[in-house]
Coordinates of C-alpha atoms and ligand atoms in Angstrom, one line a residue:
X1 CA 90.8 109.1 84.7
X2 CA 88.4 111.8 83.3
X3 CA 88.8 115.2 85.4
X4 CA 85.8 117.1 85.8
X5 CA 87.9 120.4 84.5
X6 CA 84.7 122.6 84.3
X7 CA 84.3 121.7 88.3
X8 CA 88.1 123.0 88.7
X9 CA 88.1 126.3 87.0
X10 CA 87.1 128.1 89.9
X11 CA 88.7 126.8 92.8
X12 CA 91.1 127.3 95.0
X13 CA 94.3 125.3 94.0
X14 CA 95.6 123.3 95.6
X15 CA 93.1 120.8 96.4
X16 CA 92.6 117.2 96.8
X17 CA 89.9 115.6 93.8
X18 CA 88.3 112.3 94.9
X19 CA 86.8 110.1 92.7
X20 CA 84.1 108.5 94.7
X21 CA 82.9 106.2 92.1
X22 CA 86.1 105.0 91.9
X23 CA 86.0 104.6 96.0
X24 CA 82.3 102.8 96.0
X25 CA 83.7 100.4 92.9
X26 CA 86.8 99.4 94.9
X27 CA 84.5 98.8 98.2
X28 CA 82.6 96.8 96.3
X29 CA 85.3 94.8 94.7
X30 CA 86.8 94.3 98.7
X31 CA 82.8 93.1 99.8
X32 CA 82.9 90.8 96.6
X33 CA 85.9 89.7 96.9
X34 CA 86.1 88.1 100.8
X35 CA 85.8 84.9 100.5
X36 CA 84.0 84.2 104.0
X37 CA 81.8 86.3 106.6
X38 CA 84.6 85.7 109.2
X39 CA 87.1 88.0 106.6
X40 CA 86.2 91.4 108.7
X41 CA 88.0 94.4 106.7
X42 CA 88.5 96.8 109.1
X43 CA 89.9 100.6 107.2
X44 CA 93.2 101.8 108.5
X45 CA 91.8 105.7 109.1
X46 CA 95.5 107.0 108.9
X47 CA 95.3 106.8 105.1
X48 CA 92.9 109.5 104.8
X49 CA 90.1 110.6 107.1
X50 CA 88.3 112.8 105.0
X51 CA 84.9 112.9 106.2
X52 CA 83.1 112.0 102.9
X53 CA 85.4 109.3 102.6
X54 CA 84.7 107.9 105.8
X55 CA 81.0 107.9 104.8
X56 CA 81.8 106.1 101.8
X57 CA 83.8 103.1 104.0
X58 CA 81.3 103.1 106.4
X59 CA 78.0 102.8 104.2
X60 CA 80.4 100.2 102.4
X61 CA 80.3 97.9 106.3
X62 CA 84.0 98.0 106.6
X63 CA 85.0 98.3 110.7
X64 CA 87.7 100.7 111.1
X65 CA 91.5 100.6 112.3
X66 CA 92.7 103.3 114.6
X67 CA 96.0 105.0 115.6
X68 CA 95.0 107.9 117.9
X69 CA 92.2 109.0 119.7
X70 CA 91.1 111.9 117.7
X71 CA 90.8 109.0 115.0
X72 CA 88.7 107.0 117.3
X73 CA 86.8 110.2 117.5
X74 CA 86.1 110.9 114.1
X75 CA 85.4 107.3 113.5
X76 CA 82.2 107.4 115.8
X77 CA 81.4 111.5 114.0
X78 CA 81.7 109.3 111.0
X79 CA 78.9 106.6 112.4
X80 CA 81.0 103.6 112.8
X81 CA 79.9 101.2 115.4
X82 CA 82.5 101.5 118.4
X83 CA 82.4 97.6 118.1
X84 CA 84.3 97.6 114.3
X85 CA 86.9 99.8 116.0
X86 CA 90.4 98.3 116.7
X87 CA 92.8 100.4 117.9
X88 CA 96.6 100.0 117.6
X89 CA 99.8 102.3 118.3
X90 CA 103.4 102.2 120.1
X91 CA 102.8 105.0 121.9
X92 CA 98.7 105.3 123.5
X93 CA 98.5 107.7 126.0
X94 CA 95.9 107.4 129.1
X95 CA 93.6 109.7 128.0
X96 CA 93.3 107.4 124.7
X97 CA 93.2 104.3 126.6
X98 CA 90.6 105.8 128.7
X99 CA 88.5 107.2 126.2
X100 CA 88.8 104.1 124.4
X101 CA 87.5 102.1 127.0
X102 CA 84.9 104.5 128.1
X103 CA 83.7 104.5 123.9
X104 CA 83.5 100.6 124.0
X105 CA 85.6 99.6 121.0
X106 CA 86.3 96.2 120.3
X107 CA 90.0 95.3 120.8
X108 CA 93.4 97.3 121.9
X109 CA 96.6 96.1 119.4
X110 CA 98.8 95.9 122.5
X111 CA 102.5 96.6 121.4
X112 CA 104.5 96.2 124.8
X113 CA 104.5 94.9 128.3
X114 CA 104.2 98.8 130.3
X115 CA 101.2 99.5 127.8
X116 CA 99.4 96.2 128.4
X117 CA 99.5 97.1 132.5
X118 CA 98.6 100.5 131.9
X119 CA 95.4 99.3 129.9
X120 CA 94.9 96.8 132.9
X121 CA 95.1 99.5 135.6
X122 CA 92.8 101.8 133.2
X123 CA 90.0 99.1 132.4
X124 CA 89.8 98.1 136.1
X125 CA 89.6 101.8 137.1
X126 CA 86.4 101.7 135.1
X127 CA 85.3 98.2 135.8
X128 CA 85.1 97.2 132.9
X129 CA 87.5 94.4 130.5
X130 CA 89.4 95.3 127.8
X131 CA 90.0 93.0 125.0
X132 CA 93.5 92.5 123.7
X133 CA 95.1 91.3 120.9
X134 CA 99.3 91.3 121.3
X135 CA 101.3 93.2 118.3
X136 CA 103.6 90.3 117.0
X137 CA 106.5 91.3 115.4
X138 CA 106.7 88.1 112.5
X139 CA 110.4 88.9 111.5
X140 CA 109.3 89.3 107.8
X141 CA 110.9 91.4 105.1
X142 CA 108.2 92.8 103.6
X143 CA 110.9 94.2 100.7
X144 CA 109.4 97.3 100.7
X145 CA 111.0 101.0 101.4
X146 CA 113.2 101.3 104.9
X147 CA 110.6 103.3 106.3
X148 CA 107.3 101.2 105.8
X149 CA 108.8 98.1 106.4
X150 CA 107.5 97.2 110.1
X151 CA 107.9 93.3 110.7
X152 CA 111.3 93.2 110.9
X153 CA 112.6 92.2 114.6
X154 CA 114.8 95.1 115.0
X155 CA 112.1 97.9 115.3
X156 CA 109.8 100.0 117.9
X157 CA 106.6 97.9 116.5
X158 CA 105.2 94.9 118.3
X159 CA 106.3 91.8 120.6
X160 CA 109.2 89.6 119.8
X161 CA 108.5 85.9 119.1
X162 CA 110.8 84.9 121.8
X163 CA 109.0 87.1 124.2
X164 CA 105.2 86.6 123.4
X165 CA 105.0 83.3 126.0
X166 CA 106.0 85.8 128.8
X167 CA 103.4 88.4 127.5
X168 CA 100.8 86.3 127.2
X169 CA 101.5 85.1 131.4
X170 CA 101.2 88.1 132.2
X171 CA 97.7 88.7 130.5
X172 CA 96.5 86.0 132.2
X173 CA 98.1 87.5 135.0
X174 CA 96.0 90.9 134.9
X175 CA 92.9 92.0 135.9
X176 CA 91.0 93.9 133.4
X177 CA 92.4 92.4 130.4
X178 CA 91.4 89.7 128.2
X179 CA 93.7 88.0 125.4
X180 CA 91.5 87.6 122.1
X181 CA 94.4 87.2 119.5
X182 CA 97.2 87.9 117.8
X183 CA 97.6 90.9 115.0
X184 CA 100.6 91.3 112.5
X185 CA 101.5 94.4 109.9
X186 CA 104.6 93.5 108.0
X187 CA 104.4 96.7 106.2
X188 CA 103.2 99.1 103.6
X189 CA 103.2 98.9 99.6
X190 CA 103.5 94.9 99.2
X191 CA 102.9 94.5 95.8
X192 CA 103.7 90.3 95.7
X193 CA 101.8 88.2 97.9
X194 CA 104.6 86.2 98.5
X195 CA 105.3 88.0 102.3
X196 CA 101.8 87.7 103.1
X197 CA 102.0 84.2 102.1
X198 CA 105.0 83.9 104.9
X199 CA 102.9 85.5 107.3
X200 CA 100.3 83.0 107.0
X201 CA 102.8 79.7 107.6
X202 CA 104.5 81.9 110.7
X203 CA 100.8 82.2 111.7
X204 CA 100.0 78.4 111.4
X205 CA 103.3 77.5 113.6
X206 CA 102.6 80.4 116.0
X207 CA 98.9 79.4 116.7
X208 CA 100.2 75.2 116.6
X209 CA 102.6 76.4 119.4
X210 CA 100.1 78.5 121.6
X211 CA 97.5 75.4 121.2
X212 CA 99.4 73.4 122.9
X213 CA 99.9 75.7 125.6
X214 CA 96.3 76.1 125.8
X215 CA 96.4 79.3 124.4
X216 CA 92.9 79.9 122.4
X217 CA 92.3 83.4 120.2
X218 CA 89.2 83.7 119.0
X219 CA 91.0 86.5 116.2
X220 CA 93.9 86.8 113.8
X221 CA 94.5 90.3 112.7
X222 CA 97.0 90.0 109.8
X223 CA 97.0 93.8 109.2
X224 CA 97.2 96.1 106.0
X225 CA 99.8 96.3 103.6
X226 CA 98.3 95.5 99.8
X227 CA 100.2 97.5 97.7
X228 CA 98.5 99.8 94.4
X229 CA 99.8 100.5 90.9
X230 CA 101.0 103.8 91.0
X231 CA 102.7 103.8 87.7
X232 CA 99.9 103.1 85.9
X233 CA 96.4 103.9 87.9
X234 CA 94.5 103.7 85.1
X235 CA 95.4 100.6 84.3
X236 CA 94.7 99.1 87.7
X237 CA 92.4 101.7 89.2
X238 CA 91.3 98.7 91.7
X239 CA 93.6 96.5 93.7
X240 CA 93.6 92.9 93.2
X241 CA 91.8 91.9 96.4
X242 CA 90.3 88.7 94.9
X243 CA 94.2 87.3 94.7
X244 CA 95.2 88.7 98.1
X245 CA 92.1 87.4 99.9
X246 CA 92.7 83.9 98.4
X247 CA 96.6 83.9 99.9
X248 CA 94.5 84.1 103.3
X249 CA 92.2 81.6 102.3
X250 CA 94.3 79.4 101.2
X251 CA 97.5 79.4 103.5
X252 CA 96.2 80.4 106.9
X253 CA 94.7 77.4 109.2
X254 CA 91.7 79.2 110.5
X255 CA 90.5 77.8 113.8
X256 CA 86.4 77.1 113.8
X257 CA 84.6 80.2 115.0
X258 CA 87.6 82.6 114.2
X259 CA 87.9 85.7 113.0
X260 CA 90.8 87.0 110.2
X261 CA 91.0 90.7 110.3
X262 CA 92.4 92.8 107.7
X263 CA 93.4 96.8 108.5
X264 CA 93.5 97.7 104.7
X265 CA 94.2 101.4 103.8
X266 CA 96.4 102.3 101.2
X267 CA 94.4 100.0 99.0
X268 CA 90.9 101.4 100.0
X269 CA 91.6 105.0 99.0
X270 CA 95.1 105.5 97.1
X271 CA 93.5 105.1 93.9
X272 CA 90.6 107.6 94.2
X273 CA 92.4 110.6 95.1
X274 CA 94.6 113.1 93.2
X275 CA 96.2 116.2 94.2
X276 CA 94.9 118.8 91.4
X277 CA 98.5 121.9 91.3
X278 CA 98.3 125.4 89.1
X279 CA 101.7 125.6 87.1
X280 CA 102.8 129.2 88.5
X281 CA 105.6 129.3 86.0
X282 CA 107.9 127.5 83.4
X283 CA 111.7 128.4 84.5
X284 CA 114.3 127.4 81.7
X285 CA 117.2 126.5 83.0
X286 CA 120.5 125.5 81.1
X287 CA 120.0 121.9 80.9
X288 CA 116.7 121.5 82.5
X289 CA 113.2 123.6 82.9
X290 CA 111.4 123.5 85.8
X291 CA 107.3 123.7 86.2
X292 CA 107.1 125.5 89.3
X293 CA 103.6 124.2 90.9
X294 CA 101.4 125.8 93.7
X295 CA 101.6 122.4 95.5
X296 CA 104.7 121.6 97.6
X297 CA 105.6 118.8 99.9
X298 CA 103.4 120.1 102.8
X299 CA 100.5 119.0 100.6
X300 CA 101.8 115.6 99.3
X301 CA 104.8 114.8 101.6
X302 CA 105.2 111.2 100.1
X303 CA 108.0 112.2 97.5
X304 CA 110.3 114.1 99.9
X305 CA 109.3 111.6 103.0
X306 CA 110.1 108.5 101.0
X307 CA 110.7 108.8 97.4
X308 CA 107.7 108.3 96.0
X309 CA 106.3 108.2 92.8
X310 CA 103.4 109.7 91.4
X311 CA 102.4 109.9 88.1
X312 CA 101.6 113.5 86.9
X313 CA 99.2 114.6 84.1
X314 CA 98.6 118.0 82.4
X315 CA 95.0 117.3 82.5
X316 CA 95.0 120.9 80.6
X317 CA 97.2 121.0 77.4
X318 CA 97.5 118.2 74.4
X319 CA 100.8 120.1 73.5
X320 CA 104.2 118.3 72.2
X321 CA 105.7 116.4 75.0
X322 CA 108.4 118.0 76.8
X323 CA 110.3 117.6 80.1
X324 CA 110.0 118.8 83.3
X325 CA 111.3 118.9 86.9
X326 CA 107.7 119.6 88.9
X327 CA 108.7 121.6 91.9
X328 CA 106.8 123.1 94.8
X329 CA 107.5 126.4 96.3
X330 CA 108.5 125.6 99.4
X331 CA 112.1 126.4 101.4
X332 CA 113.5 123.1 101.1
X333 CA 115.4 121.5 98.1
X334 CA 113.7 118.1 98.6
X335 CA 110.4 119.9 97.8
X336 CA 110.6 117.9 94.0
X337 CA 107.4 116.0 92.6
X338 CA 109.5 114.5 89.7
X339 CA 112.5 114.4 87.5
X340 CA 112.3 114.8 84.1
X341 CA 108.9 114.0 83.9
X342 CA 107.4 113.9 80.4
X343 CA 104.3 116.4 80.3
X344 CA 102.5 118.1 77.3
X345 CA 104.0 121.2 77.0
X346 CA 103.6 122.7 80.1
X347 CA 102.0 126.5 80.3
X348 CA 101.6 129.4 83.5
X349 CA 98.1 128.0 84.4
X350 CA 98.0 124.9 83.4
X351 CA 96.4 122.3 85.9
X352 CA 98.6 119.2 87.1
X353 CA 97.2 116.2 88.6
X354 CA 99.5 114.0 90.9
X355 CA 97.6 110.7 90.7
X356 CA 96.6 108.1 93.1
X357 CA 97.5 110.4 96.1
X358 CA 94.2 109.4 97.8
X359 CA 96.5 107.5 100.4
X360 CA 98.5 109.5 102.9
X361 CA 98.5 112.7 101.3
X362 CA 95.6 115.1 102.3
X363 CA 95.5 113.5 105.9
X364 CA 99.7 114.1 106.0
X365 CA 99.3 117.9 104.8
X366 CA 101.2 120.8 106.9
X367 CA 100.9 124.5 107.4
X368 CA 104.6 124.8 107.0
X369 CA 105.5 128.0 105.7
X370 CA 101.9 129.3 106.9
X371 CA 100.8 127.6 103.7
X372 CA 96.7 127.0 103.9
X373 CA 96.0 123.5 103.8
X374 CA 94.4 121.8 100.7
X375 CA 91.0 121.2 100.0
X376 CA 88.9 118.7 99.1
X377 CA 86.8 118.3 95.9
X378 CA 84.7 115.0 95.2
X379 CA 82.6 114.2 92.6
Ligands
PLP1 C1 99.4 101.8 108.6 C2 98.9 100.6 109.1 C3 97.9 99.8 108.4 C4 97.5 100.2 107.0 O1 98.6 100.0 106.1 P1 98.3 100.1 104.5 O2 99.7 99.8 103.9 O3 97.9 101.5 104.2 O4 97.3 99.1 104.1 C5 97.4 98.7 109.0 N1 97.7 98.3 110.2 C6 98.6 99.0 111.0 C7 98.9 98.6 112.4 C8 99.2 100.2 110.4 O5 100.1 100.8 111.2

């Protein structure tokens, strides 16, 4: 990636850089790449929510995927039509419920029995009719990290397959609701089609199953999940969506006049975004040195929350190569970017870049230590 130095000489560090050519080339590769116009991409906002982001996805037609209400909020600032917003969640609270009603977007993921009654007691409060689609949990190992793997049947997300026929009764049961389909998220980071490929034949059985029953859903939400190349951005600065699509296309037995949603974020935005650090100082150890960064992990959480990788750059020396533990200041030891990562040599004021942080890193940013949190710089 080329890094507008010039543009970062004067700022504040740290601060997020977004690339928004990059983001308008990989929207456009997503609108190219859907294979039908009953595909509706709809962006999972909890990847970033930077307002000139969210101008980007909306100008691209993507509908957006919710977790909160401030998110439902800041989709409609943003100018998304309340009718591309889905919202999904373990945990909604009544005022979210409420206002999501009350802002008319198109579909509640409903996750458990209680939340499905609450939403019925809510929507005929109003008089109005909310449409649901029930949170399946698919029992799929998505074989990614402990923490983003979410189909699995032991976990807080979504209905068990042995208990959907009793949750969909009782939608037919309540007033105020109205069943429109089935949504699935088998995790984060999937970087082989193959689980989504299983998604799509429990899918076909699942839908087989409800048919007979009677059971008709107009939509199929298979949820987010595409993984990116973070070893090597530039090499794959754009997700394959073409392939990923096509595993859809190809497995899933779509029903005439239905819908397949997708709640893509990682892929969207990951690629775009990169966390720009000042080096503060080059401590030698005994064994080791340490580039001591202005960043820490309330900035870019992703390495101390799960391990991450990101690949890091001195976008500001063409020195010999030498390595480095890149360290944040913060209190905590698991404030560590990377081991031993191979930089030119490294100088006090030399500018890092931690790539493809576009995904869950400004939006997951603290004030712990009463740090200011980062800005935002787009070109
Ligand atoms: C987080 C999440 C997504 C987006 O996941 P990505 O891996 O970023 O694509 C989609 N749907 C739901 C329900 C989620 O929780």
């Amino acid at each position: 990636m080329d890094f507008p130095i010039e543009l970062f000489r004067g700022a504040d560090t740290p601060f997020y850089y977004y690339d928004l050519d990059l983001l308008r080339r990989t929207l456009d590769a997503i609108n190219t790449s859907v294979p039908a116009s009953n595909f509706k991409v709809h962006y999972a906002m909890k990847a970033n929510a930077n307002p000139i982001i969210l101008e980007q996805i909306n100008n691209a037609g993507l509908g957006i995927d919710a977790v909160s209400g401030g998110e439902i909020k800041a989709a409609v600032a943003a100018g998304f039509d309340p009718a591309k917003i889905v919202f999904a969640g373990v945990g909604k609270t009544d005022a979210e419920i409420l206002y999501g009603l009350k802002t008319g977007i198109s579909t509640f993921n409903v996750e458990s029995v209680p939340e499905l009654e609450v939403i019925s007691q809510i929507a005929v409060s109003l008089d109005k009719t909310a449409n649901v689609a029930i949170r399946v949990n698919p029992n799929i190992d998505a074989h990614t990290h402990h923490y983003i793997t979410t189909g699995l049947a032991e976990n807080k997300f979504g209905i068990n397959l042995e208990q959907l026929d009793s949750v969909i009764e009782r939608c037919k049961e309540l007033r105020g609701v109205e069943l429109v389909g089935l949504h699935f998220h088998i995790g984060s980071q999937i970087t082989d089609n193959t689980p989504f490929a299983v998604l799509c034949e429990r899918i076909n059985s699942l839908q087989n199953e409800l048919e007979a029953k009677g059971v008709r859903l107009k939509t199929i939400n298979v949820g987010g999940g595409l993984g990116i190349d973070y070893d090597d951005p530039d090499k794959n600065p754009i997700p394959d969506f073409k392939s990923y699509f096509e595993v859809f296309s190809r497995n899933l037995s779509i029903r005439p006049g239905q819908e397949v949603h997708f709640e893509l974020g990682r892929s969207v935005v990951a690629q775009c975004g990169s966390l720009i650090t000042k080096v503060l100082y080059v401590k030698k150890g005994t064994a080791k040195q340490f580039a001591i960064v202005d960043a820490g992990m309330t900035d870019l959480i992703r390495p101390a929350l799960y391990q991450a990788y990101h690949k890091i750059e001195n976008i500001t020396s063409d020195g010999l190569p030498e390595k480095y533990d890149v360290v944040g200041p913060i209190c905590e030891s698991s404030d560590v970017f990377q081991e031993d990562a191979v930089l030119p040599e490294v100088k006090r004021g030399d500018l890092l870049a931690l790539r493809s942080a576009g995904a869950y890193g400004e939006i997951m940013a603290s004030q712990y230590n009463l740090r200011r949190l980062p800005g935002a710089i787009t070109k």
